Amino acid sequence: MNMKKLIITNSSLSFYPGKVVCVGRNYAAHAKELGNELPEFPIIFLKPSSDIIFSGDKVVHPEYSDELHYEAELVLLIGGKIKNASDEEAENAIAGYAVGLDMTLRDLQNELKDKGHPWTLAKCFDTSAVLSDFRLKSDYKISLKEKISLKVNGLVKQNSLLANMIFKPEQIVKYISERMTLEEGDLIFTGTPAGVGKVVPGDKIEAEIENINKLVTEII
Ligand code: MG
């Protein structure tokens, strides 16, 4: 086994990354900027754990796309196995938080959407899931009044309150657990605010959630 461990800040605990479950269109302003309707239920897709890289690693731009987009997101770490979770179990299953990037091939995604095909190849490619270190909930309980922000080459592109999420973290965990078992080390990307855009090789990205963590990466 050659799996990379997640590193947890302020703690000796570490986890093997499991499946990566992602929520689409979870901020109204972002759904609108891409011309999408507001979802009635969370829109769910997956990424393989082999797509994960960490702050300081580089995002490799696939050659078969001309439109690589950044999406800064709050990422939840699941601390134990749950299935059909109650509200309380969903809340308790969240062990920590990070800031992450759901890197997306927007041209491919639009093409696949038009054809009615799954988004898989637009969302799943090596280095498409970038993570900061995690902050454990036992150390700090997140407030939705906190800001999530992203800069490209020092310019602010995304800046929102987590409170603008349509579906809140516990609701998302509960919803997913009604459809698939969540296990220790699974990660949930909770969607991106407005301001997504294209990056090209050489661009440097910084993303931050106040009081949680910060990540840096470069496109190559
Ligand atoms: Mg996303």
PDB file of C-alpha atoms and ligand atoms in Angstrom:
ATOM      1  CA  MET A   1       0.000   0.000   0.000  1.00  0.00           C
ATOM      2  CA  ASN A   2       1.328   3.371  -0.980  1.00  0.00           C
ATOM      3  CA  MET A   3      -1.422   5.682   0.204  1.00  0.00           C
ATOM      4  CA  LYS A   4      -0.659   9.161   1.337  1.00  0.00           C
ATOM      5  CA  LYS A   5      -1.816  10.167   4.803  1.00  0.00           C
ATOM      6  CA  LEU A   6      -3.762  13.280   5.498  1.00  0.00           C
ATOM      7  CA  ILE A   7      -1.912  15.466   7.902  1.00  0.00           C
ATOM      8  CA  ILE A   8      -3.924  17.017  10.682  1.00  0.00           C
ATOM      9  CA  THR A   9      -2.837  20.308  12.196  1.00  0.00           C
ATOM     10  CA  ASN A  10      -2.474  20.566  15.971  1.00  0.00           C
ATOM     11  CA  SER A  11      -2.832  16.834  16.426  1.00  0.00           C
ATOM     12  CA  SER A  12      -0.981  13.559  15.986  1.00  0.00           C
ATOM     13  CA  LEU A  13      -4.039  11.979  14.347  1.00  0.00           C
ATOM     14  CA  SER A  14      -3.867  11.139  10.663  1.00  0.00           C
ATOM     15  CA  PHE A  15      -6.261   9.460   8.256  1.00  0.00           C
ATOM     16  CA  TYR A  16      -6.021   7.543   4.994  1.00  0.00           C
ATOM     17  CA  PRO A  17      -8.127   9.373   2.403  1.00  0.00           C
ATOM     18  CA  GLY A  18     -11.181   7.392   1.356  1.00  0.00           C
ATOM     19  CA  LYS A  19     -13.680   8.342  -1.297  1.00  0.00           C
ATOM     20  CA  VAL A  20     -14.112  11.991  -2.201  1.00  0.00           C
ATOM     21  CA  VAL A  21     -17.763  12.998  -2.419  1.00  0.00           C
ATOM     22  CA  CYS A  22     -18.484  16.412  -3.931  1.00  0.00           C
ATOM     23  CA  VAL A  23     -21.514  18.703  -3.943  1.00  0.00           C
ATOM     24  CA  GLY A  24     -22.282  20.826  -7.014  1.00  0.00           C
ATOM     25  CA  ARG A  25     -24.128  24.178  -7.156  1.00  0.00           C
ATOM     26  CA  ASN A  26     -24.266  24.741  -3.407  1.00  0.00           C
ATOM     27  CA  TYR A  27     -24.020  28.546  -3.546  1.00  0.00           C
ATOM     28  CA  ALA A  28     -26.850  30.390  -5.318  1.00  0.00           C
ATOM     29  CA  ALA A  29     -24.546  33.030  -6.856  1.00  0.00           C
ATOM     30  CA  HIS A  30     -22.321  30.308  -8.343  1.00  0.00           C
ATOM     31  CA  ALA A  31     -25.254  28.323  -9.794  1.00  0.00           C
ATOM     32  CA  LYS A  32     -26.401  31.580 -11.397  1.00  0.00           C
ATOM     33  CA  GLU A  33     -23.004  32.510 -12.870  1.00  0.00           C
ATOM     34  CA  LEU A  34     -22.932  29.183 -14.744  1.00  0.00           C
ATOM     35  CA  GLY A  35     -26.554  29.569 -15.864  1.00  0.00           C
ATOM     36  CA  ASN A  36     -27.881  26.738 -13.694  1.00  0.00           C
ATOM     37  CA  GLU A  37     -31.085  26.495 -11.672  1.00  0.00           C
ATOM     38  CA  LEU A  38     -30.941  26.168  -7.891  1.00  0.00           C
ATOM     39  CA  PRO A  39     -30.968  22.497  -6.889  1.00  0.00           C
ATOM     40  CA  GLU A  40     -33.803  21.040  -4.830  1.00  0.00           C
ATOM     41  CA  PHE A  41     -31.447  18.344  -3.461  1.00  0.00           C
ATOM     42  CA  PRO A  42     -27.636  18.346  -3.272  1.00  0.00           C
ATOM     43  CA  ILE A  43     -26.028  17.447  -6.627  1.00  0.00           C
ATOM     44  CA  ILE A  44     -23.501  14.724  -5.881  1.00  0.00           C
ATOM     45  CA  PHE A  45     -20.473  13.450  -7.784  1.00  0.00           C
ATOM     46  CA  LEU A  46     -17.288  11.588  -6.845  1.00  0.00           C
ATOM     47  CA  LYS A  47     -13.564  11.882  -7.341  1.00  0.00           C
ATOM     48  CA  PRO A  48     -11.107   9.021  -6.760  1.00  0.00           C
ATOM     49  CA  SER A  49      -8.705   9.463  -3.838  1.00  0.00           C
ATOM     50  CA  SER A  50      -5.826   9.098  -6.335  1.00  0.00           C
ATOM     51  CA  ASP A  51      -6.692  12.639  -7.543  1.00  0.00           C
ATOM     52  CA  ILE A  52      -5.676  14.152  -4.173  1.00  0.00           C
ATOM     53  CA  ILE A  53      -2.677  16.425  -3.761  1.00  0.00           C
ATOM     54  CA  PHE A  54      -1.756  18.686  -0.842  1.00  0.00           C
ATOM     55  CA  SER A  55      -0.863  22.339  -0.373  1.00  0.00           C
ATOM     56  CA  GLY A  56       2.549  22.959  -1.928  1.00  0.00           C
ATOM     57  CA  ASP A  57       2.042  20.270  -4.612  1.00  0.00           C
ATOM     58  CA  LYS A  58       1.295  21.328  -8.206  1.00  0.00           C
ATOM     59  CA  VAL A  59      -1.814  20.949 -10.359  1.00  0.00           C
ATOM     60  CA  VAL A  60      -1.007  19.381 -13.722  1.00  0.00           C
ATOM     61  CA  HIS A  61      -3.119  20.966 -16.493  1.00  0.00           C
ATOM     62  CA  PRO A  62      -4.500  18.166 -18.693  1.00  0.00           C
ATOM     63  CA  GLU A  63      -3.601  18.746 -22.332  1.00  0.00           C
ATOM     64  CA  TYR A  64      -7.090  17.717 -23.542  1.00  0.00           C
ATOM     65  CA  SER A  65      -8.776  20.780 -21.980  1.00  0.00           C
ATOM     66  CA  ASP A  66      -8.543  24.526 -22.712  1.00  0.00           C
ATOM     67  CA  GLU A  67     -10.552  25.596 -19.689  1.00  0.00           C
ATOM     68  CA  LEU A  68      -9.218  24.477 -16.308  1.00  0.00           C
ATOM     69  CA  HIS A  69     -11.198  26.203 -13.537  1.00  0.00           C
ATOM     70  CA  TYR A  70     -10.484  26.602  -9.822  1.00  0.00           C
ATOM     71  CA  GLU A  71     -13.287  26.083  -7.249  1.00  0.00           C
ATOM     72  CA  ALA A  72     -12.432  26.841  -3.605  1.00  0.00           C
ATOM     73  CA  GLU A  73     -14.488  24.752  -1.169  1.00  0.00           C
ATOM     74  CA  LEU A  74     -14.922  23.821   2.476  1.00  0.00           C
ATOM     75  CA  VAL A  75     -13.919  20.152   2.817  1.00  0.00           C
ATOM     76  CA  LEU A  76     -15.289  17.915   5.586  1.00  0.00           C
ATOM     77  CA  LEU A  77     -13.384  14.952   6.995  1.00  0.00           C
ATOM     78  CA  ILE A  78     -15.537  12.003   8.071  1.00  0.00           C
ATOM     79  CA  GLY A  79     -14.315  10.429  11.302  1.00  0.00           C
ATOM     80  CA  GLY A  80     -16.305   7.181  11.449  1.00  0.00           C
ATOM     81  CA  LYS A  81     -18.663   4.871   9.607  1.00  0.00           C
ATOM     82  CA  ILE A  82     -22.251   6.098   9.171  1.00  0.00           C
ATOM     83  CA  LYS A  83     -25.274   4.950   7.187  1.00  0.00           C
ATOM     84  CA  ASN A  84     -28.723   6.609   7.228  1.00  0.00           C
ATOM     85  CA  ALA A  85     -27.412   9.060   9.812  1.00  0.00           C
ATOM     86  CA  SER A  86     -29.713  11.005  12.136  1.00  0.00           C
ATOM     87  CA  ASP A  87     -29.104  14.764  12.406  1.00  0.00           C
ATOM     88  CA  GLU A  88     -26.971  14.143  15.486  1.00  0.00           C
ATOM     89  CA  GLU A  89     -25.004  11.283  13.922  1.00  0.00           C
ATOM     90  CA  ALA A  90     -24.333  13.412  10.836  1.00  0.00           C
ATOM     91  CA  GLU A  91     -23.033  16.249  12.987  1.00  0.00           C
ATOM     92  CA  ASN A  92     -20.898  13.866  15.070  1.00  0.00           C
ATOM     93  CA  ALA A  93     -19.430  12.181  11.979  1.00  0.00           C
ATOM     94  CA  ILE A  94     -17.678  15.399  10.927  1.00  0.00           C
ATOM     95  CA  ALA A  95     -14.195  15.089  12.426  1.00  0.00           C
ATOM     96  CA  GLY A  96     -12.461  18.047  10.801  1.00  0.00           C
ATOM     97  CA  TYR A  97     -12.307  20.705   8.139  1.00  0.00           C
ATOM     98  CA  ALA A  98      -9.946  21.872   5.405  1.00  0.00           C
ATOM     99  CA  VAL A  99      -9.988  24.230   2.478  1.00  0.00           C
ATOM    100  CA  GLY A 100      -9.798  22.442  -0.858  1.00  0.00           C
ATOM    101  CA  LEU A 101      -9.847  23.034  -4.604  1.00  0.00           C
ATOM    102  CA  ASP A 102     -12.225  21.087  -6.834  1.00  0.00           C
ATOM    103  CA  MET A 103     -10.314  21.624 -10.086  1.00  0.00           C
ATOM    104  CA  THR A 104     -12.682  21.288 -13.021  1.00  0.00           C
ATOM    105  CA  LEU A 105     -12.357  21.044 -16.802  1.00  0.00           C
ATOM    106  CA  ARG A 106     -15.210  23.433 -17.620  1.00  0.00           C
ATOM    107  CA  ASP A 107     -15.134  22.983 -21.413  1.00  0.00           C
ATOM    108  CA  LEU A 108     -15.383  19.222 -21.025  1.00  0.00           C
ATOM    109  CA  GLN A 109     -18.080  19.555 -18.346  1.00  0.00           C
ATOM    110  CA  ASN A 110     -20.234  21.736 -20.637  1.00  0.00           C
ATOM    111  CA  GLU A 111     -19.772  19.280 -23.487  1.00  0.00           C
ATOM    112  CA  LEU A 112     -20.727  16.318 -21.273  1.00  0.00           C
ATOM    113  CA  LYS A 113     -23.725  18.181 -19.791  1.00  0.00           C
ATOM    114  CA  ASP A 114     -25.006  19.021 -23.285  1.00  0.00           C
ATOM    115  CA  LYS A 115     -24.821  15.359 -24.250  1.00  0.00           C
ATOM    116  CA  GLY A 116     -26.471  14.243 -20.998  1.00  0.00           C
ATOM    117  CA  HIS A 117     -23.348  12.276 -20.043  1.00  0.00           C
ATOM    118  CA  PRO A 118     -21.832  11.979 -16.539  1.00  0.00           C
ATOM    119  CA  TRP A 119     -19.391  14.764 -15.522  1.00  0.00           C
ATOM    120  CA  THR A 120     -16.804  12.200 -14.465  1.00  0.00           C
ATOM    121  CA  LEU A 121     -14.027  13.058 -16.897  1.00  0.00           C
ATOM    122  CA  ALA A 122     -14.430  16.810 -16.287  1.00  0.00           C
ATOM    123  CA  LYS A 123     -13.992  16.339 -12.534  1.00  0.00           C
ATOM    124  CA  CYS A 124     -11.655  13.332 -12.240  1.00  0.00           C
ATOM    125  CA  PHE A 125      -8.075  13.740 -13.329  1.00  0.00           C
ATOM    126  CA  ASP A 126      -4.802  13.465 -11.412  1.00  0.00           C
ATOM    127  CA  THR A 127      -4.208  16.487  -9.116  1.00  0.00           C
ATOM    128  CA  SER A 128      -7.853  17.656  -9.401  1.00  0.00           C
ATOM    129  CA  ALA A 129      -8.447  17.600  -5.625  1.00  0.00           C
ATOM    130  CA  VAL A 130      -6.150  19.934  -3.687  1.00  0.00           C
ATOM    131  CA  LEU A 131      -6.230  19.947   0.133  1.00  0.00           C
ATOM    132  CA  SER A 132      -4.867  22.033   2.958  1.00  0.00           C
ATOM    133  CA  ASP A 133      -4.058  20.344   6.252  1.00  0.00           C
ATOM    134  CA  PHE A 134      -7.160  19.589   8.286  1.00  0.00           C
ATOM    135  CA  ARG A 135      -8.221  21.226  11.505  1.00  0.00           C
ATOM    136  CA  LEU A 136      -9.981  18.843  13.846  1.00  0.00           C
ATOM    137  CA  LYS A 137     -13.445  19.722  15.110  1.00  0.00           C
ATOM    138  CA  SER A 138     -12.357  18.681  18.609  1.00  0.00           C
ATOM    139  CA  ASP A 139      -9.859  21.536  18.398  1.00  0.00           C
ATOM    140  CA  TYR A 140     -12.116  24.103  16.720  1.00  0.00           C
ATOM    141  CA  LYS A 141     -15.794  24.071  15.734  1.00  0.00           C
ATOM    142  CA  ILE A 142     -16.323  25.954  12.487  1.00  0.00           C
ATOM    143  CA  SER A 143     -18.713  28.885  12.231  1.00  0.00           C
ATOM    144  CA  LEU A 144     -20.623  29.461   9.005  1.00  0.00           C
ATOM    145  CA  LYS A 145     -19.947  33.173   9.526  1.00  0.00           C
ATOM    146  CA  GLU A 146     -16.401  32.526   8.365  1.00  0.00           C
ATOM    147  CA  LYS A 147     -15.110  33.598   4.978  1.00  0.00           C
ATOM    148  CA  ILE A 148     -13.862  31.401   2.169  1.00  0.00           C
ATOM    149  CA  SER A 149     -11.620  33.136  -0.348  1.00  0.00           C
ATOM    150  CA  LEU A 150      -9.344  32.416  -3.273  1.00  0.00           C
ATOM    151  CA  LYS A 151      -6.660  34.439  -5.025  1.00  0.00           C
ATOM    152  CA  VAL A 152      -5.013  33.853  -8.399  1.00  0.00           C
ATOM    153  CA  ASN A 153      -1.594  35.509  -8.704  1.00  0.00           C
ATOM    154  CA  GLY A 154      -2.454  37.653  -5.682  1.00  0.00           C
ATOM    155  CA  LEU A 155      -5.819  38.916  -7.026  1.00  0.00           C
ATOM    156  CA  VAL A 156      -9.012  38.026  -5.124  1.00  0.00           C
ATOM    157  CA  LYS A 157     -11.355  35.971  -7.333  1.00  0.00           C
ATOM    158  CA  GLN A 158     -13.636  34.264  -4.815  1.00  0.00           C
ATOM    159  CA  ASN A 159     -14.794  35.705  -1.506  1.00  0.00           C
ATOM    160  CA  SER A 160     -17.923  34.546   0.284  1.00  0.00           C
ATOM    161  CA  LEU A 161     -19.319  33.606   3.652  1.00  0.00           C
ATOM    162  CA  LEU A 162     -19.791  29.887   4.285  1.00  0.00           C
ATOM    163  CA  ALA A 163     -23.284  30.908   5.405  1.00  0.00           C
ATOM    164  CA  ASN A 164     -24.169  31.343   1.715  1.00  0.00           C
ATOM    165  CA  MET A 165     -24.167  27.565   1.257  1.00  0.00           C
ATOM    166  CA  ILE A 166     -27.626  26.301   0.226  1.00  0.00           C
ATOM    167  CA  PHE A 167     -27.128  22.933   1.983  1.00  0.00           C
ATOM    168  CA  LYS A 168     -25.233  23.093   5.274  1.00  0.00           C
ATOM    169  CA  PRO A 169     -22.496  20.594   6.254  1.00  0.00           C
ATOM    170  CA  GLU A 170     -24.677  18.375   8.514  1.00  0.00           C
ATOM    171  CA  GLN A 171     -27.490  18.292   5.931  1.00  0.00           C
ATOM    172  CA  ILE A 172     -25.027  17.237   3.228  1.00  0.00           C
ATOM    173  CA  VAL A 173     -23.520  14.469   5.381  1.00  0.00           C
ATOM    174  CA  LYS A 174     -26.989  13.182   6.318  1.00  0.00           C
ATOM    175  CA  TYR A 175     -28.160  13.235   2.678  1.00  0.00           C
ATOM    176  CA  ILE A 176     -25.089  11.384   1.384  1.00  0.00           C
ATOM    177  CA  SER A 177     -25.290   8.797   4.201  1.00  0.00           C
ATOM    178  CA  GLU A 178     -28.824   7.939   3.074  1.00  0.00           C
ATOM    179  CA  ARG A 179     -27.385   6.941  -0.303  1.00  0.00           C
ATOM    180  CA  MET A 180     -23.951   5.496   0.447  1.00  0.00           C
ATOM    181  CA  THR A 181     -22.089   4.441   3.579  1.00  0.00           C
ATOM    182  CA  LEU A 182     -19.590   7.045   4.699  1.00  0.00           C
ATOM    183  CA  GLU A 183     -16.416   5.778   6.336  1.00  0.00           C
ATOM    184  CA  GLU A 184     -13.465   7.102   8.293  1.00  0.00           C
ATOM    185  CA  GLY A 185     -11.233   9.155   6.006  1.00  0.00           C
ATOM    186  CA  ASP A 186     -13.929   9.957   3.447  1.00  0.00           C
ATOM    187  CA  LEU A 187     -13.893  13.580   2.333  1.00  0.00           C
ATOM    188  CA  ILE A 188     -16.773  15.818   1.320  1.00  0.00           C
ATOM    189  CA  PHE A 189     -16.261  18.875  -0.887  1.00  0.00           C
ATOM    190  CA  THR A 190     -19.220  21.137  -0.088  1.00  0.00           C
ATOM    191  CA  GLY A 191     -19.392  23.300  -3.234  1.00  0.00           C
ATOM    192  CA  THR A 192     -17.884  26.570  -4.397  1.00  0.00           C
ATOM    193  CA  PRO A 193     -19.031  30.210  -4.160  1.00  0.00           C
ATOM    194  CA  ALA A 194     -19.259  32.552  -7.174  1.00  0.00           C
ATOM    195  CA  GLY A 195     -16.160  33.780  -8.971  1.00  0.00           C
ATOM    196  CA  VAL A 196     -14.864  30.582 -10.584  1.00  0.00           C
ATOM    197  CA  GLY A 197     -12.541  31.081 -13.533  1.00  0.00           C
ATOM    198  CA  LYS A 198      -9.815  29.804 -15.774  1.00  0.00           C
ATOM    199  CA  VAL A 199      -6.184  29.237 -14.819  1.00  0.00           C
ATOM    200  CA  VAL A 200      -3.219  28.441 -17.040  1.00  0.00           C
ATOM    201  CA  PRO A 201       0.262  27.001 -16.413  1.00  0.00           C
ATOM    202  CA  GLY A 202       2.325  29.390 -14.306  1.00  0.00           C
ATOM    203  CA  ASP A 203      -0.661  30.697 -12.321  1.00  0.00           C
ATOM    204  CA  LYS A 204      -0.421  30.539  -8.541  1.00  0.00           C
ATOM    205  CA  ILE A 205      -3.522  29.880  -6.439  1.00  0.00           C
ATOM    206  CA  GLU A 206      -4.028  30.596  -2.744  1.00  0.00           C
ATOM    207  CA  ALA A 207      -7.241  29.566  -0.991  1.00  0.00           C
ATOM    208  CA  GLU A 208      -8.223  30.152   2.610  1.00  0.00           C
ATOM    209  CA  ILE A 209     -10.991  29.588   5.102  1.00  0.00           C
ATOM    210  CA  GLU A 210     -10.675  31.941   8.020  1.00  0.00           C
ATOM    211  CA  ASN A 211      -9.635  30.075  11.198  1.00  0.00           C
ATOM    212  CA  ILE A 212      -9.367  26.733   9.358  1.00  0.00           C
ATOM    213  CA  ASN A 213      -6.429  26.729   6.984  1.00  0.00           C
ATOM    214  CA  LYS A 214      -4.802  27.960   3.835  1.00  0.00           C
ATOM    215  CA  LEU A 215      -3.449  26.205   0.746  1.00  0.00           C
ATOM    216  CA  VAL A 216      -1.139  27.198  -2.065  1.00  0.00           C
ATOM    217  CA  THR A 217      -0.608  25.551  -5.406  1.00  0.00           C
ATOM    218  CA  GLU A 218       0.683  26.328  -8.873  1.00  0.00           C
ATOM    219  CA  ILE A 219      -0.587  25.190 -12.260  1.00  0.00           C
ATOM    220  CA  ILE A 220       1.977  23.424 -14.464  1.00  0.00           C
TER     221      ILE A 220
HETATM  222 MG    MG B   1     -17.075  22.084  -6.953  1.00  0.00          MG
END
